[in-house]
Tab-separated table of C-alpha atoms in Angstrom:
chain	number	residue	atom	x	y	z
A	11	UNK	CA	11.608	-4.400	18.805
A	12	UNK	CA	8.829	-2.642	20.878
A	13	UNK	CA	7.295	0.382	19.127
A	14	UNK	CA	3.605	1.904	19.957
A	15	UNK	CA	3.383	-0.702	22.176
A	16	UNK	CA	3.362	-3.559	19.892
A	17	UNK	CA	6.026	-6.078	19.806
A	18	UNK	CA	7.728	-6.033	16.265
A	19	UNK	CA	9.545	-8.471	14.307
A	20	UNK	CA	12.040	-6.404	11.898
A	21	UNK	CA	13.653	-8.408	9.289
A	22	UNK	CA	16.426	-7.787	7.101
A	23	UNK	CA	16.253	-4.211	5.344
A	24	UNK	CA	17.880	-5.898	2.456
A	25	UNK	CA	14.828	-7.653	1.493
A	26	UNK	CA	13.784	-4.278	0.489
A	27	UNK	CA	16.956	-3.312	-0.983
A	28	UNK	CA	16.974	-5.910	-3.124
A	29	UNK	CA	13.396	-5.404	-4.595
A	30	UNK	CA	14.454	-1.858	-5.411
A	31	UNK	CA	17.510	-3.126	-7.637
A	32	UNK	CA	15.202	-6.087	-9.069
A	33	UNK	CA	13.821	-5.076	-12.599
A	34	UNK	CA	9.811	-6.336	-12.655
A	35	UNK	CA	9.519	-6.799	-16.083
A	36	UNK	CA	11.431	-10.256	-15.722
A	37	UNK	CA	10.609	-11.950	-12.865
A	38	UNK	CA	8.722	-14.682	-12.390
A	39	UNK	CA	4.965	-13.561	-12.972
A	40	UNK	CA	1.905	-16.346	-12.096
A	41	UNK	CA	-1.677	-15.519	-13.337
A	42	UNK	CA	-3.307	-17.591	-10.425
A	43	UNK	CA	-6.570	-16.945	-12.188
A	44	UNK	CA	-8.340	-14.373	-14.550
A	45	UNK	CA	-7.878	-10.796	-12.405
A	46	UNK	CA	-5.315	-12.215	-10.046
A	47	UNK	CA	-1.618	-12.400	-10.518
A	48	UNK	CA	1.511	-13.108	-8.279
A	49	UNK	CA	5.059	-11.691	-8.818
A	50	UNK	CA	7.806	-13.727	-6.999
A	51	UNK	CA	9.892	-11.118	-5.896
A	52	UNK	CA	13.991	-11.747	-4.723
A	53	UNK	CA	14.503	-12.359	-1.309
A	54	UNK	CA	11.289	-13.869	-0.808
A	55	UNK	CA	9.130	-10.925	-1.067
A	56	UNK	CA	5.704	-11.444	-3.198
A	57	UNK	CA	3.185	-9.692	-4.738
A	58	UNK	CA	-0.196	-10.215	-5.335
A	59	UNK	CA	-1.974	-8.151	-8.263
A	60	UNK	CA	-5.936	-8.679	-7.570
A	61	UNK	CA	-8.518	-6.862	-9.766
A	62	UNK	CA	-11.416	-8.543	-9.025
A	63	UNK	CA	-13.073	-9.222	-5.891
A	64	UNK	CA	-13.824	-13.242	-6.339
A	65	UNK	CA	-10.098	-13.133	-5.667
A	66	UNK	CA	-9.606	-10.737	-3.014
A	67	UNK	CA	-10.211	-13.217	0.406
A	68	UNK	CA	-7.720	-15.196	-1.315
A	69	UNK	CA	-5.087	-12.817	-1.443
A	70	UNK	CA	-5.772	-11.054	2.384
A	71	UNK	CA	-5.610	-14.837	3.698
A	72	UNK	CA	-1.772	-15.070	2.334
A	73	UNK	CA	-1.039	-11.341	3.763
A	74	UNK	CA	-2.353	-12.750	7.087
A	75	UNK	CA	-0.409	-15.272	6.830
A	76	UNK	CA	2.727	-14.000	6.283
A	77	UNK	CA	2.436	-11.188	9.116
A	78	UNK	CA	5.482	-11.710	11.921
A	79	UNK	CA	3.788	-9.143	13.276
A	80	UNK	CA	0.251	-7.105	13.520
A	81	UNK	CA	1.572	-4.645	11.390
A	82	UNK	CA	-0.395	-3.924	7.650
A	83	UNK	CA	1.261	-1.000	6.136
A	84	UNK	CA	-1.945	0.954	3.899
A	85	UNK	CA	-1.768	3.690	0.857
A	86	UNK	CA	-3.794	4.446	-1.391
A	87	UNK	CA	-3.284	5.391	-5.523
A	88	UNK	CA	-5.304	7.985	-7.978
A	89	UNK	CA	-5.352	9.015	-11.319
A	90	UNK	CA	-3.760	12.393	-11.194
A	91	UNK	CA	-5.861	15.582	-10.424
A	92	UNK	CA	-4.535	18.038	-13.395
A	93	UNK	CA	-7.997	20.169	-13.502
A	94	UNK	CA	-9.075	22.523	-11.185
A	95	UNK	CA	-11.381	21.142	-9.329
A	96	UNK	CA	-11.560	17.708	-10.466
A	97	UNK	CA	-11.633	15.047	-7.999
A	98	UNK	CA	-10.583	11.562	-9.100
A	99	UNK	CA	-11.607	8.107	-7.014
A	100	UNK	CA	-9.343	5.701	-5.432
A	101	UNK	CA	-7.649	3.497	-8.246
A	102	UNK	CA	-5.637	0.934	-5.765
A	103	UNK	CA	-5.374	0.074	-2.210
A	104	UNK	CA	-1.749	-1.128	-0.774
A	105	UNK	CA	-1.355	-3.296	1.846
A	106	UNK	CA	1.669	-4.742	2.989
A	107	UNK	CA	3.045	-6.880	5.481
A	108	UNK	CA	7.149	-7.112	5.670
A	109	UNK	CA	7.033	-10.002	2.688
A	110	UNK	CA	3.610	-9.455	0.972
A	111	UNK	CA	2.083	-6.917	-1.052
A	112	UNK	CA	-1.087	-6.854	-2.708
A	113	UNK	CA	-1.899	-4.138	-4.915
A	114	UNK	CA	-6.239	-3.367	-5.136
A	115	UNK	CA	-7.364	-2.134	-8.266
A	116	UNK	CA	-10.251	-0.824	-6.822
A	117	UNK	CA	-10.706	0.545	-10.453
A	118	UNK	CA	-11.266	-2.168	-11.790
A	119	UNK	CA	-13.656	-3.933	-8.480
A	120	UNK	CA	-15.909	-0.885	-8.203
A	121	UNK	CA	-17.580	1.210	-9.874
A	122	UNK	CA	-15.921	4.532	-10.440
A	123	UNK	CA	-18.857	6.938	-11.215
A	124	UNK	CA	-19.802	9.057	-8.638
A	125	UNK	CA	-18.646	9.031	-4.987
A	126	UNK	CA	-18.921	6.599	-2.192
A	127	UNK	CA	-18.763	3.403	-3.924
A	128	UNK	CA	-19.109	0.455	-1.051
A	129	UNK	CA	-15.829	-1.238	-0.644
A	130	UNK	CA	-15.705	-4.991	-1.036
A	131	UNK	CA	-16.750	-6.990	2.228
A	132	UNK	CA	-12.863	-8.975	2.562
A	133	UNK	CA	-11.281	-5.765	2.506
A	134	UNK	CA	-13.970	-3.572	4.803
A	135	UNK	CA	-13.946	-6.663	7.397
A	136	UNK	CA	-9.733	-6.699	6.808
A	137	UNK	CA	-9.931	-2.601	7.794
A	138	UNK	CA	-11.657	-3.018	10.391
A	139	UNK	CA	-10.098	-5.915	11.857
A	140	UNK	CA	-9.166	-4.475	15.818
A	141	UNK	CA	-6.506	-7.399	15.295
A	142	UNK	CA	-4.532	-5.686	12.823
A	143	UNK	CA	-2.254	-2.245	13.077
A	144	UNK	CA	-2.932	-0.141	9.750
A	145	UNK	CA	0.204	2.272	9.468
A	146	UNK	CA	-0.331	4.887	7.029
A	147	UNK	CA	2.002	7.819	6.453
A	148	UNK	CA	0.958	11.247	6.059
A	149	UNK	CA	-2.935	9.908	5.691
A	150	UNK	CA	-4.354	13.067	6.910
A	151	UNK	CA	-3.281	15.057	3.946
A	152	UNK	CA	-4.885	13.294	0.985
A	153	UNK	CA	-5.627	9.685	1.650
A	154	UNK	CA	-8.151	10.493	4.328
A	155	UNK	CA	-10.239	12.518	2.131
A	156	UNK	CA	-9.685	9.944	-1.099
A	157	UNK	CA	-11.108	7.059	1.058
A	158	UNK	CA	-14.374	9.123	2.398
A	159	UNK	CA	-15.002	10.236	-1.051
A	160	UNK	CA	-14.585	7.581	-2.808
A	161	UNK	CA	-15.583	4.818	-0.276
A	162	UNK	CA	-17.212	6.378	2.748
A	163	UNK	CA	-14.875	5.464	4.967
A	164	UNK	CA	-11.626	6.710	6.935
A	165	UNK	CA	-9.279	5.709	9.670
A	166	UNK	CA	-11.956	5.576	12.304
A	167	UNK	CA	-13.669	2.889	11.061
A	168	UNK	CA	-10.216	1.141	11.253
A	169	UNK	CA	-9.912	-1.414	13.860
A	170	UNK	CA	-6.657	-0.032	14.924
A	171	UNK	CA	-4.565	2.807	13.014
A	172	UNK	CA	-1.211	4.684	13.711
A	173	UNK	CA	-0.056	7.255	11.630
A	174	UNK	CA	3.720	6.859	10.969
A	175	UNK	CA	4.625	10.347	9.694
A	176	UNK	CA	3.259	11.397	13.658
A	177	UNK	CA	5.137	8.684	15.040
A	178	UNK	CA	8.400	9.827	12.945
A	179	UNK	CA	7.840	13.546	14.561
A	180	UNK	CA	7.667	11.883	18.001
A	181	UNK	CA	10.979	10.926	17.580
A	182	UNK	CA	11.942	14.294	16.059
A	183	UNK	CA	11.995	13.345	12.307
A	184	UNK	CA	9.980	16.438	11.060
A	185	UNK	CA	9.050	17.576	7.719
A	186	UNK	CA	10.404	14.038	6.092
A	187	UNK	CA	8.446	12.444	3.632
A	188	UNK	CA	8.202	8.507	3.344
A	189	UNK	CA	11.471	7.971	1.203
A	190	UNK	CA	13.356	10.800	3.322
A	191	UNK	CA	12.403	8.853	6.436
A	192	UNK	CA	13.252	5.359	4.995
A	193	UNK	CA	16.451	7.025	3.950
A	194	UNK	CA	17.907	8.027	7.802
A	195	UNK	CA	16.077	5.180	9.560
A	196	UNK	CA	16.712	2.711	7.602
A	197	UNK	CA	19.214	3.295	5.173
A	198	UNK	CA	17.575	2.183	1.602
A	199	UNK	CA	17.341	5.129	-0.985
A	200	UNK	CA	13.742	4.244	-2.128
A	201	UNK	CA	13.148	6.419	-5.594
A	202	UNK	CA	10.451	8.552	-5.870
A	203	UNK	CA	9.796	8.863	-9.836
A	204	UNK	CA	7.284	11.444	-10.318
A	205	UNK	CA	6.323	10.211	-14.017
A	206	UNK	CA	5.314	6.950	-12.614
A	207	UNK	CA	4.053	8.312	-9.389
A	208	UNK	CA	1.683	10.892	-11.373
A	209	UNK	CA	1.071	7.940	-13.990
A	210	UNK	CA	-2.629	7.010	-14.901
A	211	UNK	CA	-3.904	4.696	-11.921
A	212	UNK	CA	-6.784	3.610	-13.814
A	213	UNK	CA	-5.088	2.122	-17.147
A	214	UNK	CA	-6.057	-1.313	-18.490
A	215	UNK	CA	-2.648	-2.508	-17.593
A	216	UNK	CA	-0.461	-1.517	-15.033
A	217	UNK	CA	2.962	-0.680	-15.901
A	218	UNK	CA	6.251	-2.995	-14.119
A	219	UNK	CA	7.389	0.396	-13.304
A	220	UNK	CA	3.683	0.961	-11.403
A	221	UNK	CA	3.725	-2.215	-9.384
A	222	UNK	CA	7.073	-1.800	-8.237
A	223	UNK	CA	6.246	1.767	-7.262
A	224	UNK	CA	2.961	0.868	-5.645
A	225	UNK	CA	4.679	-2.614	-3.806
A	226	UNK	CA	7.694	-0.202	-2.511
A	227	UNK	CA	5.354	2.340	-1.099
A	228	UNK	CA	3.559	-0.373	1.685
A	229	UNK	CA	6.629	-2.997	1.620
A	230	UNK	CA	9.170	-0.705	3.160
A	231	UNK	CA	6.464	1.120	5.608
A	232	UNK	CA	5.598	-2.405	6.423
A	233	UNK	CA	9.421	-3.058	7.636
């Protein structure tokens, strides 16, 4: 498949489909090492849990790896914003290739007081690799602004970026949101829970119900 002039390798949609029916809590679940944990996933999907950085070149080397494609799907998680005013940092950056996610706790890799916290060197270099197509969806209206003031960074120090939501309206699908779109492209009914979607980002532990969210989110942009 050609799309924004990059030759694509789509796989089966049902490697998606059947992470979305797989229940997290009891699947296989590795802790490589302190901070760093992998979740076999059915249909050969994984995905890698890193919260702290010694780990994080690691886990970008196996999401190179298993690219078919130069497509990295990228979102972004935060505590929710229930105050007027208040302005909460980035908890977790997604990546995603069509078989591998790993979930960032940026929470937990850098500090979270004040604004503008550096981001770790593997993922800045990953970012702003010209090698690599980040596809984001709907970045402009929140992630863009989490990621400047939390990391001082954005899109345009991306090597390469695409927005899909402006891709989607291209091709007149307007107005749809990520699991709309997923839903009359591709046919998977991805759930959109808003208690686990407005969930505390920055807990200790991250719920089954989280990851899978979080995994979803970049695994079926990445298809």
């Amino acid at each position: 498949m050609r799309w924004c002039h990059t030759q694509l390798q789509v796989p089966h949609v049902g490697v998606a489909e059947l992470l979305l029916k797989a229940e997290l809590s009891t699947l296989p679940r590795v802790r490589l090492a302190p901070g760093y944990e992998s979740i076999d996933a059915p249909g050969g999907l994984q995905v890698l849990l890193v919260e702290d950085a010694a780990h994080l070149s690691s886990a970008l080397q196996t999401l190179r790896a298993s690219m078919q494609d130069p497509v990295i799907a990228i979102d972004l998680e935060w505590r929710p914003e229930f105050a007027k005013g208040r302005s909460n940092p980035v908890a977790m950056v997604q990546l995603a290739s069509s078989r591998v996610a790993v979930l960032i706790r940026t929470c937990r890799i850098v500090g979270t007081q004040g604004l503008a916290k550096e981001l770790p060197a593997a993922l800045r270099a990953f970012l702003q690799d010209p090698s690599v197509l980040l596809l984001g969806f709907g970045w402009a209206t929140g992630d863009e602004g989490k990621m400047q003031c939390t990391f001082g960074t954005g899109c345009r120090d991306f090597g390469h970026f695409v927005d899909l939501q402006a891709v989607a309206r291209s091709w007149e699908y307007c107005e749809l949101g990520l699991a709309s779109l997923a839903g009359r492209v591709l046919r998977v009914a991805v759930p959109k829970a808003r208690k686990v979607s407005m969930s505390n980002w920055e807990a200790p532990h991250l719920t089954p119900q989280q990851i899978k969210y979080a995994a979803l989110d970049v695994l079926v942009a990445g298809i």
